[in-house]
Coordinates of C-alpha atoms in Angstrom, one line a residue:
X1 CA 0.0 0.0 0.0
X2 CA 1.5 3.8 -0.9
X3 CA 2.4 5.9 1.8
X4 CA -0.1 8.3 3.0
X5 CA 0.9 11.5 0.9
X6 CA 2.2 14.7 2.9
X7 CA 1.0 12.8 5.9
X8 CA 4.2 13.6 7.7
X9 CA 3.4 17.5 7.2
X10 CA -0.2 17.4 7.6
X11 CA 0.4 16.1 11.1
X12 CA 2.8 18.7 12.4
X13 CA 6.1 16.7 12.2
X14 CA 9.5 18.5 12.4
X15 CA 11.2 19.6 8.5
X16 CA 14.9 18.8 7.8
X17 CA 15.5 23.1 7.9
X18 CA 16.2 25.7 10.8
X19 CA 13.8 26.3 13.5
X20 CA 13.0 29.9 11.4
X21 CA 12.5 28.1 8.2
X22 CA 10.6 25.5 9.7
X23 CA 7.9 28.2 11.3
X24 CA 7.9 29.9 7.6
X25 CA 7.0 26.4 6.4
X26 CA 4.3 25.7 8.8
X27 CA 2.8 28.8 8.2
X28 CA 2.8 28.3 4.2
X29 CA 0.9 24.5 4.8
X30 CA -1.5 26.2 6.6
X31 CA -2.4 29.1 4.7
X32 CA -2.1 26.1 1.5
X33 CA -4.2 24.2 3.8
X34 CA -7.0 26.9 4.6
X35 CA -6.9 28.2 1.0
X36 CA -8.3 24.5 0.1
X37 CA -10.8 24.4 2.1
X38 CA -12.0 27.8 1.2
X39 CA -12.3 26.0 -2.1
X40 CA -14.0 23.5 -1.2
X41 CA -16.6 25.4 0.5
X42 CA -17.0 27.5 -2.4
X43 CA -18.0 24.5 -4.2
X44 CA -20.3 23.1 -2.2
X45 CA -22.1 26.6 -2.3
X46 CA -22.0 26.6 -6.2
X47 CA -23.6 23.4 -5.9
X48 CA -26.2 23.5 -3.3
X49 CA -27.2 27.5 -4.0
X50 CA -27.5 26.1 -7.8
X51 CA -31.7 26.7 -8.2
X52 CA -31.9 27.5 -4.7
X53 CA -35.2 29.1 -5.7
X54 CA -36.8 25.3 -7.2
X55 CA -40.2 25.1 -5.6
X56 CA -41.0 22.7 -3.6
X57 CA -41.9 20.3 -6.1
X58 CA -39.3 18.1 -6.7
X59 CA -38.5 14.2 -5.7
X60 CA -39.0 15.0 -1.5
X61 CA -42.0 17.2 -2.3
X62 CA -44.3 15.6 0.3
X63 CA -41.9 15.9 3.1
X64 CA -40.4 19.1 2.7
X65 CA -44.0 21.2 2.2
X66 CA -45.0 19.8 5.4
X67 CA -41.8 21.0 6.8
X68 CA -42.9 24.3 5.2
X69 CA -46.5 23.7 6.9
X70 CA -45.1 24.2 10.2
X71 CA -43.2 27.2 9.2
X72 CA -45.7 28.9 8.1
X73 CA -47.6 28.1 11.3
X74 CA -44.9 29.3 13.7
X75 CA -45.0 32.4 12.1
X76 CA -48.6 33.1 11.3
X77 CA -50.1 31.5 14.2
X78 CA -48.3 30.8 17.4
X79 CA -44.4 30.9 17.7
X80 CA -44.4 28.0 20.4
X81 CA -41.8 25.7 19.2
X82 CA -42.9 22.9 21.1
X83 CA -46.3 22.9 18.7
X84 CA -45.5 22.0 15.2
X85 CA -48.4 22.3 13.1
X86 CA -49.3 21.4 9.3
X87 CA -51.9 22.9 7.5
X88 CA -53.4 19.6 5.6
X89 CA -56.1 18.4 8.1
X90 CA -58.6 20.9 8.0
X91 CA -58.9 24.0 10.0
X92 CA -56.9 22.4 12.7
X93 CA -55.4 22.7 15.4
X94 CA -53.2 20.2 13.6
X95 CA -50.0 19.4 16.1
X96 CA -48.4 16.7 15.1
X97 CA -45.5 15.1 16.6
X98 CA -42.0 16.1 15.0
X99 CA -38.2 16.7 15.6
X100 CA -37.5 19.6 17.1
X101 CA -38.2 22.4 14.5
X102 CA -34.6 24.4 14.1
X103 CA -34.9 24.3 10.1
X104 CA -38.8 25.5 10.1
X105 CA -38.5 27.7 12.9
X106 CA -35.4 29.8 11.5
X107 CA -37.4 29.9 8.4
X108 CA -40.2 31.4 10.0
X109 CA -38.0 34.0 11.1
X110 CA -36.6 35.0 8.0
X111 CA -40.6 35.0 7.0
X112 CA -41.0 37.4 9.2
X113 CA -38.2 39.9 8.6
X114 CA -38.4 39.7 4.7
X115 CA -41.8 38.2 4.0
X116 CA -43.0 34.7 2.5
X117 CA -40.6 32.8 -0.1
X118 CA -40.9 28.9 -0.4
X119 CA -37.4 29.0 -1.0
X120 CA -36.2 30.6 2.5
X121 CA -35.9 27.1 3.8
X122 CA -33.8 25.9 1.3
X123 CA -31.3 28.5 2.0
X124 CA -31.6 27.2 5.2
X125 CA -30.4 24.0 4.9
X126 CA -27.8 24.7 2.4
X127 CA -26.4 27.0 4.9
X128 CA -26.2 23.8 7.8
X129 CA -25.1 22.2 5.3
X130 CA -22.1 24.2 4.9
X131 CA -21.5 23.8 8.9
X132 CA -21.1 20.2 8.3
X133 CA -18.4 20.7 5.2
X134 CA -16.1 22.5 7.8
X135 CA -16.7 20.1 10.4
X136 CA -15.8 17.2 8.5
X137 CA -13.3 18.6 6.9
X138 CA -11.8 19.3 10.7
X139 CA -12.6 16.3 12.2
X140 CA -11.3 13.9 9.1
X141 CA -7.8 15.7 9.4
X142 CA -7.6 14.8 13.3
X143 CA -8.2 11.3 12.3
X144 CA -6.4 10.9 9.2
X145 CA -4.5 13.8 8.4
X146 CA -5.0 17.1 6.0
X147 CA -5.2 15.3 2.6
X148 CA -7.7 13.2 4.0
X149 CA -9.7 15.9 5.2
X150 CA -9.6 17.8 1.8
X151 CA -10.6 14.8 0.0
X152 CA -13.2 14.1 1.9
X153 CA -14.6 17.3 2.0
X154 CA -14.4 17.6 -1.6
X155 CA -16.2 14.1 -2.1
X156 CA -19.1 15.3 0.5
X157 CA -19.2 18.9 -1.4
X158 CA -20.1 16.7 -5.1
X159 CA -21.7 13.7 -3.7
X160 CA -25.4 14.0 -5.3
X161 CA -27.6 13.0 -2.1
X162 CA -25.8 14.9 -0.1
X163 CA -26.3 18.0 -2.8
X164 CA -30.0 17.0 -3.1
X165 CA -30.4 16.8 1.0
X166 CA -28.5 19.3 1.7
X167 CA -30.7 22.0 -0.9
X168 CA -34.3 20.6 0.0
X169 CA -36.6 22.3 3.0
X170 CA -35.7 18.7 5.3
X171 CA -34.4 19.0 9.3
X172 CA -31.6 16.4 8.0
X173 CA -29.5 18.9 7.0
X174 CA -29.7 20.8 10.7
X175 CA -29.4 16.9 11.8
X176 CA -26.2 16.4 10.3
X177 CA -24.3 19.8 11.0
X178 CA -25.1 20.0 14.2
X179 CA -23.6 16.1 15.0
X180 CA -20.8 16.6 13.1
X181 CA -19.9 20.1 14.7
X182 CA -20.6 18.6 18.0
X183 CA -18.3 15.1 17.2
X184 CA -15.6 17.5 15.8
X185 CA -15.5 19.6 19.7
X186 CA -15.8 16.8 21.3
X187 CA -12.5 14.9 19.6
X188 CA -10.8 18.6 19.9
X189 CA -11.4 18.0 23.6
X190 CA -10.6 14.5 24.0
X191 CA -7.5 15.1 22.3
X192 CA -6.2 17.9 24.7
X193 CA -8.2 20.7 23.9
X194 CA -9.7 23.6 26.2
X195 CA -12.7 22.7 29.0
X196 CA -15.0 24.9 27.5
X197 CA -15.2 22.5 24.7
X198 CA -17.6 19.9 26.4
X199 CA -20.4 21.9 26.7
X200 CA -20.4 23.5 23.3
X201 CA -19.8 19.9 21.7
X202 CA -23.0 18.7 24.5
X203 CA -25.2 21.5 23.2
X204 CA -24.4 21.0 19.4
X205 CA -24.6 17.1 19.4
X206 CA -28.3 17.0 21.6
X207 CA -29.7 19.7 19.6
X208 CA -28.7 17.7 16.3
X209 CA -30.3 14.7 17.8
X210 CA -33.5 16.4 18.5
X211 CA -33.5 17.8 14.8
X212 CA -34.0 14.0 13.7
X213 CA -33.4 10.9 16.1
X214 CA -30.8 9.3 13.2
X215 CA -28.0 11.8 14.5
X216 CA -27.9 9.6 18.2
X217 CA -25.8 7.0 15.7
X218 CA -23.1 9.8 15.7
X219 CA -23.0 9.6 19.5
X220 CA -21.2 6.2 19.2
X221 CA -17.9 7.6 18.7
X222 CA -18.0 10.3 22.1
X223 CA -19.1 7.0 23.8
X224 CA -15.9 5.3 21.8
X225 CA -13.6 8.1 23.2
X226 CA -15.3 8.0 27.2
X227 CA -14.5 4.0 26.8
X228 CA -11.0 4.9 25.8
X229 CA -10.6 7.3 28.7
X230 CA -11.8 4.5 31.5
X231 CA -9.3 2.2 29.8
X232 CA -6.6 4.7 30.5
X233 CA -7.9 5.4 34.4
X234 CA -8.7 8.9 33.5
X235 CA -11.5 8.6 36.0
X236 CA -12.5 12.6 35.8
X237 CA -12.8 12.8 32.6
X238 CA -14.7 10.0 31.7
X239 CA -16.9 10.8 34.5
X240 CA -17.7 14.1 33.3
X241 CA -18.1 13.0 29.7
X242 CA -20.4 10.2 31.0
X243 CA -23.0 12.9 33.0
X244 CA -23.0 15.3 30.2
X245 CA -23.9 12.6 27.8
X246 CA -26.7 11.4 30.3
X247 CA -27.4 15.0 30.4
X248 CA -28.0 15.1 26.6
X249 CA -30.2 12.0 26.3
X250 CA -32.5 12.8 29.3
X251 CA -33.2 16.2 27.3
X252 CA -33.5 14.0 24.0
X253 CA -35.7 11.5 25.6
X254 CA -38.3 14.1 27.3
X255 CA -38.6 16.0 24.1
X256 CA -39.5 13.0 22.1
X257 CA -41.8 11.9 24.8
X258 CA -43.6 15.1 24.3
X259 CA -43.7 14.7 20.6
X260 CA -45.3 11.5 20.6
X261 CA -48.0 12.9 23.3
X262 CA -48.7 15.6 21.2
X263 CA -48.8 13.6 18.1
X264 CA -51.0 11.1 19.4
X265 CA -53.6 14.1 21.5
X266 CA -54.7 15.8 18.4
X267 CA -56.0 15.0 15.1
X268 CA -55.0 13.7 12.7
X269 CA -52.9 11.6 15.8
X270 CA -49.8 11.8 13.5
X271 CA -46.4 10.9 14.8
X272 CA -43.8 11.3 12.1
X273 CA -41.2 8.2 11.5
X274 CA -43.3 6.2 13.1
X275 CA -43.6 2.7 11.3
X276 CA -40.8 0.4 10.2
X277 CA -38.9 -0.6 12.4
X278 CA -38.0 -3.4 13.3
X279 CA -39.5 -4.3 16.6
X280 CA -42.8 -3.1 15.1
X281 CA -42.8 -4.8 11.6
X282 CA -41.0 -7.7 13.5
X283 CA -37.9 -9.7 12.7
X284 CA -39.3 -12.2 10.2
X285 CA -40.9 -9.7 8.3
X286 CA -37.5 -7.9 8.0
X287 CA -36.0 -11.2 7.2
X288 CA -38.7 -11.9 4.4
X289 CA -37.6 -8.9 2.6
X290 CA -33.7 -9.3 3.3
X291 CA -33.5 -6.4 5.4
X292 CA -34.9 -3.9 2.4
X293 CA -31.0 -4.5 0.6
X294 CA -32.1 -4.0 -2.6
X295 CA -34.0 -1.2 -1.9
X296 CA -31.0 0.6 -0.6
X297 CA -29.2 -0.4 -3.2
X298 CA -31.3 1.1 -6.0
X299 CA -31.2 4.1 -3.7
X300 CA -27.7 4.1 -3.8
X301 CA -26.9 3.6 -6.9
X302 CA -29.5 4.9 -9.1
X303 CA -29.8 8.0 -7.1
X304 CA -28.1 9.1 -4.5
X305 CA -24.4 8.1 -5.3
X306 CA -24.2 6.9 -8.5
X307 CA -21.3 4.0 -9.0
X308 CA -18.1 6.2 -9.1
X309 CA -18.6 7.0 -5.1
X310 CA -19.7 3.8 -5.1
X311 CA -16.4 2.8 -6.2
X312 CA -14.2 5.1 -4.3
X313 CA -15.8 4.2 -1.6
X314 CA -15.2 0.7 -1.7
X315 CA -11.4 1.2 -2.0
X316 CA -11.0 3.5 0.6
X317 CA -12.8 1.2 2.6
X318 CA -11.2 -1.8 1.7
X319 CA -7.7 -0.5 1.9
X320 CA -7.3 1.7 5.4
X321 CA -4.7 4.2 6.5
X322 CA -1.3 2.8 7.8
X323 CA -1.5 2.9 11.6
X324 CA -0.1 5.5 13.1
X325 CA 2.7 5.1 15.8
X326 CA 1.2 7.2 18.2
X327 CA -1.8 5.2 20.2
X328 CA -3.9 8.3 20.6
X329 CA -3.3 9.1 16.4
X330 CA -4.5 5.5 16.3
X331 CA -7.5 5.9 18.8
X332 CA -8.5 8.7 16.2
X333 CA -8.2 6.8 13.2
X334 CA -10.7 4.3 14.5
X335 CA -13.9 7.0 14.6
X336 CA -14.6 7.0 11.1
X337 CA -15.1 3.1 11.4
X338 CA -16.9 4.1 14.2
X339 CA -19.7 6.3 12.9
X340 CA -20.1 3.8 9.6
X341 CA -20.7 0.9 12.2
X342 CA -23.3 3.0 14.7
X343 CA -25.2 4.0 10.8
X344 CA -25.5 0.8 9.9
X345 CA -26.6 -0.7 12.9
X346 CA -29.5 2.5 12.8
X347 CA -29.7 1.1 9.4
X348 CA -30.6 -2.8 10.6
X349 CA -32.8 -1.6 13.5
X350 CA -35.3 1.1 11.2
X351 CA -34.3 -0.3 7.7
X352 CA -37.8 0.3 6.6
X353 CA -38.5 3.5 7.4
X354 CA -35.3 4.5 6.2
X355 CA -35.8 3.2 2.4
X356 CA -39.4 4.6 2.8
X357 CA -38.3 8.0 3.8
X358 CA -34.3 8.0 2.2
X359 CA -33.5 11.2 3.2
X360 CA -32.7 9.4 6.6
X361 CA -29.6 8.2 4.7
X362 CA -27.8 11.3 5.9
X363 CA -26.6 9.7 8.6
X364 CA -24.7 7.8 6.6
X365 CA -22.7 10.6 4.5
X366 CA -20.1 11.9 6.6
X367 CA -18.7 8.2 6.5
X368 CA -19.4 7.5 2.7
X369 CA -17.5 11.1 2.5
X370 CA -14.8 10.2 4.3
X371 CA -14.0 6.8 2.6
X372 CA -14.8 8.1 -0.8
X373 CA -11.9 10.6 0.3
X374 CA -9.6 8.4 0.9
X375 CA -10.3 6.3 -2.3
X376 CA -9.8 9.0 -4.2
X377 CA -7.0 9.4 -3.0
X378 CA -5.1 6.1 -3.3
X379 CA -6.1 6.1 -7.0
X380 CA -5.0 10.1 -7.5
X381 CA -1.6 9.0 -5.6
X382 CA -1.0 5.5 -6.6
X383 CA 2.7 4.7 -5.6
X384 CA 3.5 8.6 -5.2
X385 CA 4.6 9.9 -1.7
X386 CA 3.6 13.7 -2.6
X387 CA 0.5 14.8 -4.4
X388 CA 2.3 18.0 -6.2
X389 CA 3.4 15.8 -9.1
X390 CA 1.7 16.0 -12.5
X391 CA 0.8 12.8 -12.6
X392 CA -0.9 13.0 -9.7
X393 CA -2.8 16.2 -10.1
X394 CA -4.0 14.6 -13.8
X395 CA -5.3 11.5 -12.1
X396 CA -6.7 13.8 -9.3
X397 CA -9.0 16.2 -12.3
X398 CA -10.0 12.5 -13.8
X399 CA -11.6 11.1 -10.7
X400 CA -13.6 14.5 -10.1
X401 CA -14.5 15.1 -14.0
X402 CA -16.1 10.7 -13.5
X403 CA -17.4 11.6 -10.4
X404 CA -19.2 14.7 -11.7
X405 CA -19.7 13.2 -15.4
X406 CA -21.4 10.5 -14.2
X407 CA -22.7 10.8 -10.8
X408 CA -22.9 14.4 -9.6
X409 CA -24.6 16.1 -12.4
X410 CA -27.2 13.1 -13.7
X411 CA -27.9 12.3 -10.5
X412 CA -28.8 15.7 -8.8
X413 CA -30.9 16.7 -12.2
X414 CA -32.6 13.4 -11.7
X415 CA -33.9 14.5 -8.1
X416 CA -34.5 17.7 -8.6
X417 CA -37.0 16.8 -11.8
X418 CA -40.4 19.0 -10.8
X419 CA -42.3 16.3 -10.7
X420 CA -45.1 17.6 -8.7
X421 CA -45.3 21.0 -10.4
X422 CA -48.7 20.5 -11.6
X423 CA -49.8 19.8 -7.9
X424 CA -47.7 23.4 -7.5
X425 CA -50.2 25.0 -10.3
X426 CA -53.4 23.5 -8.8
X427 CA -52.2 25.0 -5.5
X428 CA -51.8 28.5 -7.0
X429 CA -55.4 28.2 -9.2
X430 CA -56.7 27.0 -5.7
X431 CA -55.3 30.9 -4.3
X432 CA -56.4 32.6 -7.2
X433 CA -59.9 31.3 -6.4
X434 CA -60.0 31.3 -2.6
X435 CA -62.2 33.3 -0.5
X436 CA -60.8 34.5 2.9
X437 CA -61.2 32.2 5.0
X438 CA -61.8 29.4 2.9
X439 CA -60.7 25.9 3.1
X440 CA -59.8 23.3 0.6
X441 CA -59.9 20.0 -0.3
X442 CA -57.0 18.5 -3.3
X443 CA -55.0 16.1 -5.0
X444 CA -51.7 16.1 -6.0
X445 CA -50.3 14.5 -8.7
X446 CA -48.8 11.9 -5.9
X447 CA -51.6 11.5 -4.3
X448 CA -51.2 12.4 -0.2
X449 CA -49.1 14.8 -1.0
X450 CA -50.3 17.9 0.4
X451 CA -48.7 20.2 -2.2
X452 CA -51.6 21.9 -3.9
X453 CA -52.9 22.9 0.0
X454 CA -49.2 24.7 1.0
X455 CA -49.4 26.9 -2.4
X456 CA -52.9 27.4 -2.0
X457 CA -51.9 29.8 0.9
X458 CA -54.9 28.1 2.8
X459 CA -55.9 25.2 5.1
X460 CA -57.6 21.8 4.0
X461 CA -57.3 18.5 3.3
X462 CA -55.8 16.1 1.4
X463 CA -58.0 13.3 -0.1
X464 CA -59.0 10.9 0.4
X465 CA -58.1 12.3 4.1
X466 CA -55.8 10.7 6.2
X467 CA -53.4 10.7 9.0
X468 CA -52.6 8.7 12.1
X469 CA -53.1 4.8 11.1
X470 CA -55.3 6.0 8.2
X471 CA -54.3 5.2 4.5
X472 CA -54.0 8.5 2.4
X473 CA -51.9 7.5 -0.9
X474 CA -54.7 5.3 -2.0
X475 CA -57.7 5.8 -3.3
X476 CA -60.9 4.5 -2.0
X477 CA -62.6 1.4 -3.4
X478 CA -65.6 2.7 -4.3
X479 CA -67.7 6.5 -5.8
X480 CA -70.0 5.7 -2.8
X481 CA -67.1 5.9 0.0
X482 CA -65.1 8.5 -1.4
X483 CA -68.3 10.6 -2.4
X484 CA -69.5 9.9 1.8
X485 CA -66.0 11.2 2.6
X486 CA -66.3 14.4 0.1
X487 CA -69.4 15.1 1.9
X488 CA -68.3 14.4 5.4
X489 CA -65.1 17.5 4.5
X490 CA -67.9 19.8 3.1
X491 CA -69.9 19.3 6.5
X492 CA -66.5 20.5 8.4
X493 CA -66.4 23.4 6.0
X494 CA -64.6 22.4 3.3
X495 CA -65.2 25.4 0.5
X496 CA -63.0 24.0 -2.9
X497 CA -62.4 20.8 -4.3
X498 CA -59.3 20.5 -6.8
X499 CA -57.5 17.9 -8.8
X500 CA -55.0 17.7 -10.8
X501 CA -55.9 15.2 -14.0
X502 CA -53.2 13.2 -13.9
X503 CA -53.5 12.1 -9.6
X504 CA -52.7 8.6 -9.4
X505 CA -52.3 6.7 -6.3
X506 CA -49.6 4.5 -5.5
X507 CA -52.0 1.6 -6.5
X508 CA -51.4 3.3 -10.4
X509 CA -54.8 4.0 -10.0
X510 CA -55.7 7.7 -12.1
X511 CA -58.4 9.7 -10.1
X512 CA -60.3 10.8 -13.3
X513 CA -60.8 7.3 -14.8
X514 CA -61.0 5.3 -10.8
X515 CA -63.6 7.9 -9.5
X516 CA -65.2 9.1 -12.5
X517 CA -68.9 8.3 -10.7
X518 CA -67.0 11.3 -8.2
X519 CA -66.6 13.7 -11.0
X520 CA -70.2 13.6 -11.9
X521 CA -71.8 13.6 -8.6
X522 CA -69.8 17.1 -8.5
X523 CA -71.1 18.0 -11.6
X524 CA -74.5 17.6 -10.2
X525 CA -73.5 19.1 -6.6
X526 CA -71.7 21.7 -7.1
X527 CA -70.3 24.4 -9.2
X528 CA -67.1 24.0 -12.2
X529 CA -64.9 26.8 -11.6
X530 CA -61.7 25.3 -13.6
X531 CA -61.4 22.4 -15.9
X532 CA -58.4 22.5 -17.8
X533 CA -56.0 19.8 -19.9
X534 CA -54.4 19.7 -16.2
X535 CA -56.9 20.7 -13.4
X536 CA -60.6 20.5 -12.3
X537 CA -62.0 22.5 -9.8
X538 CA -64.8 23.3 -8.1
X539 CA -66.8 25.2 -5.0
X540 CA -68.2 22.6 -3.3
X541 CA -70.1 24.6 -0.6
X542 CA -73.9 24.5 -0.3
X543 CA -75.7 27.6 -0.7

């Protein structure tokens, strides 16, 4: 295996030169050093500010408007945190129970200092995002060295699901930053660093895990270093490390204990993530479909990766650093192995509710970053010991042109594809329409999502209506049930009925040909405001 390149340098050891010349040279590596990852930061902004202002329409459609829901809820009708709110079960209240809002909260904010844009919370989360480029970048050089942490950076910056996550209106993003940041302070204090930095990395780390439970995987590598510290007697600080993670999970635990009592104390009784796991779908069922592997599979390859980080990730993985002589530098060197063992054990434990919701793959990406790093650089450097020769630097722009060629580029345009911007333009005929006050009832393109309702600017439903153990991505089996369930929403007040023409459910079943007994009991009931090659509406209340 080659030598690690500049590893030497990139760890502080002593030049061959006079103790003057060897300050000047320090101080030249890290100004090289910070100059990268100023690059590399600007890259992951060119990339994740790219469309910024994309509605909310594309692949995670139906997760991120709900996110926007609550947004628009904090700031329009009560700023309690602690209350998350949607906007899709009628006139409400509609708490549900949710991570702790940080994404949708700061949104709100910015809502209220500069007004209403659905693109606010995409900023958002590309700005976390760039919180979590930094803090990888820092804590991959305390395990592995500087050109580690520039090539895993850089493979984080252009990996396409991270781009897509990292630009969508998701708490993952908040999730991810805030772990990593609080990892990072934590390994700076293991290693030596200042007091102060146990708190900060406390605060950072719990508040990550209450933006979306996946981030407690992260937590296996402070309870990695504590472990280390009782093997080496150091009672105190293991002791303190110990009650400040106790500390962290008690707050974690009694937030999520609220969550599910409020999801579970108001209509619809909706706790999000809830639903396949494990212990709940039970351990033959998991076994029956092999653990959802080739679900994750297609996710990673077809769409989130693409095979060239596929590839460099394999190597890096396969082939590890060369231990370092130092037995702290090797306790280090350990956490990414760490953090990829904790995700996949989140993985085996929640498997279907990850491949059913994939943006809780994030977890997974600082990891995948940091071994997709280090493959890319055993090809770049091959049997070199530096990484300033030609060679080098030409194999170095090949692996990024592949990577972006054929994974970056392809992939991202593939997610980002509006596909529910029809459900966007029934939204805004819904506004046009809309009386104050009024509520209404659509369908989406994808049917549940609740799309059309968030750019209608109003409150309504979703149909058929759902939430809690109810079904609401399928249609009904009959007219005579869905027509008993259109007249149950018009009792509660509901004012406009919209669809767009081409709804299908996730049974492939298309609204206008499944209920078309529907459509003409409207036509007899009530009153055609709209009907288009895309959308049919009309005012459903009763004079």
């Amino acid at each position: 295996m080659p030598d690690d390149p500049d590893l030497n340098q990139a760890e502080g050891q002593p030049y061959p030169q006079r103790a003057t010349d060897r300050d000047m040279a320090a101080r030249n590596f890290l100004s090289f050093n910070t100059a990268i990852l100023l690059g590399i930061l600007f890259i992951a902004i060119v990339f994740r500010f790219h469309k910024i202002t994309l509605p909310l329409v594309d692949g995670f459609s139906w997760r991120e408007v709900s996110t926007a829901m609550m947004a628009d809820n904090f700031q329009q009708r009560s700023w309690n945190i602690f209350f998350p709110e949607v906007s899709w079960t009628g006139p409400g209240p509609s708490y549900q129970g949710r991570e702790f809002q940080i994404v949708s909260y700061l949104t709100a904010l910015l809502y209220q200092l500069f007004g209403w844009h659905d693109w606010f919370g995409r900023m958002v989360a590309a700005f976390f995002s760039l919180v979590t480029v930094f803090s990888l970048h820092r804590l991959t050089a305390r395990c592995w060295g500087e050109m580690h942490a520039h090539a895993a950076a850089l493979a984080y910056a252009l990996m396409p699901a991270s781009i897509m996550i990292d630009s969508s209106f998701l708490p993952d993003p908040a999730m991810l930053a805030l772990v990593t940041l609080g990892v990072w302070l934590f390994v700076r204090y293991w290693a030596g660093g200042s007091g102060w930095l146990l708190p900060f990395a406390t605060v950072s780390f719990s508040l990550g895990a209450l933006s979306k439970p996946p981030g407690l995987a992260a937590g296996a590598i402070i309870f990695y270093l504590m472990v280390c510290w009782i093997l080496e007697k150091k009672w105190k600080q293991a002791s303190g490390v110990f009650l400040s993670g106790l500390l962290s999970l008690a707050v974690i635990g009694a937030y999520f204990s609220w969550a599910i009592y409020l999801g579970r104390s108001y209509p619809p009784f909706h706790v999000a993530g809830t639903g396949g796991y494990i212990w709940e779908d039970g351990f033959r069922t998991y076994l029956r479909n092999r653990f959802y592997f080739q679900s994750a599979w297609n996710t990673s390859a077809l769409w989130f990766y693409g095979y060239p980080f596929m590839v460099l990730f394999a190597v890096g993985l396969w082939i590890p650093p060369r231990p370092a002589e130092d037995p702290r530098r090797r306790t280090l060197s350990r956490i990414p192995y760490v953090w990829l063992a904790a995700a996949v054990i989140v993985y085996l434990a929640a498997a279907g509710e990850i491949t059913g919701n994939v943006w809780n793959f994030h977890i997974f990406h600082v990891p995948v970053a940091i071994f997709s790093g280090r493959g890319a650089l055993l090809l770049a450097t091959l049997a070199s010991r530096t990484v300033l020769t030609p060679a080098v630097v030409l194999r170095s722009i090949c692996i990024v042109a592949v990577a972006l060629a054929w994974s970056t580029l392809p992939l991202v345009r593939t997610m980002k594809k509006p596909i529910a911007m029809k459900g966007k333009l029934l939204g805004e005929e819904l506004a046009r329409l809309a009386q104050p006050g009024d509520l209404v009832v659509a369908i989406a393109p994808e049917v549940g999502d609740p799309v059309a309702i968030y750019y209608s600017r109003a409150r309504g439903w979703v149909f058929p209506p759902g939430g809690g153990d109810e079904e609401w991505s399928k249609f009904v089996a009959d007219d005579a049930i869905a027509i008993a369930q259109l007249e149950e929403l018009r009792a509660q007040g509901g004012d406009l009925f919209g669809v767009a023409k081409n709804a299908t459910d996730k049974q492939d079943l298309l609204f206008v040909e499944h209920h078309d007994g529907v459509i003409d009991y409207l036509d007899k009931t009530a009153t055609k405001l709209v009907d288009s090659d895309d959308l049919l509406v009309y005012r459903i209340t009763r004079p």
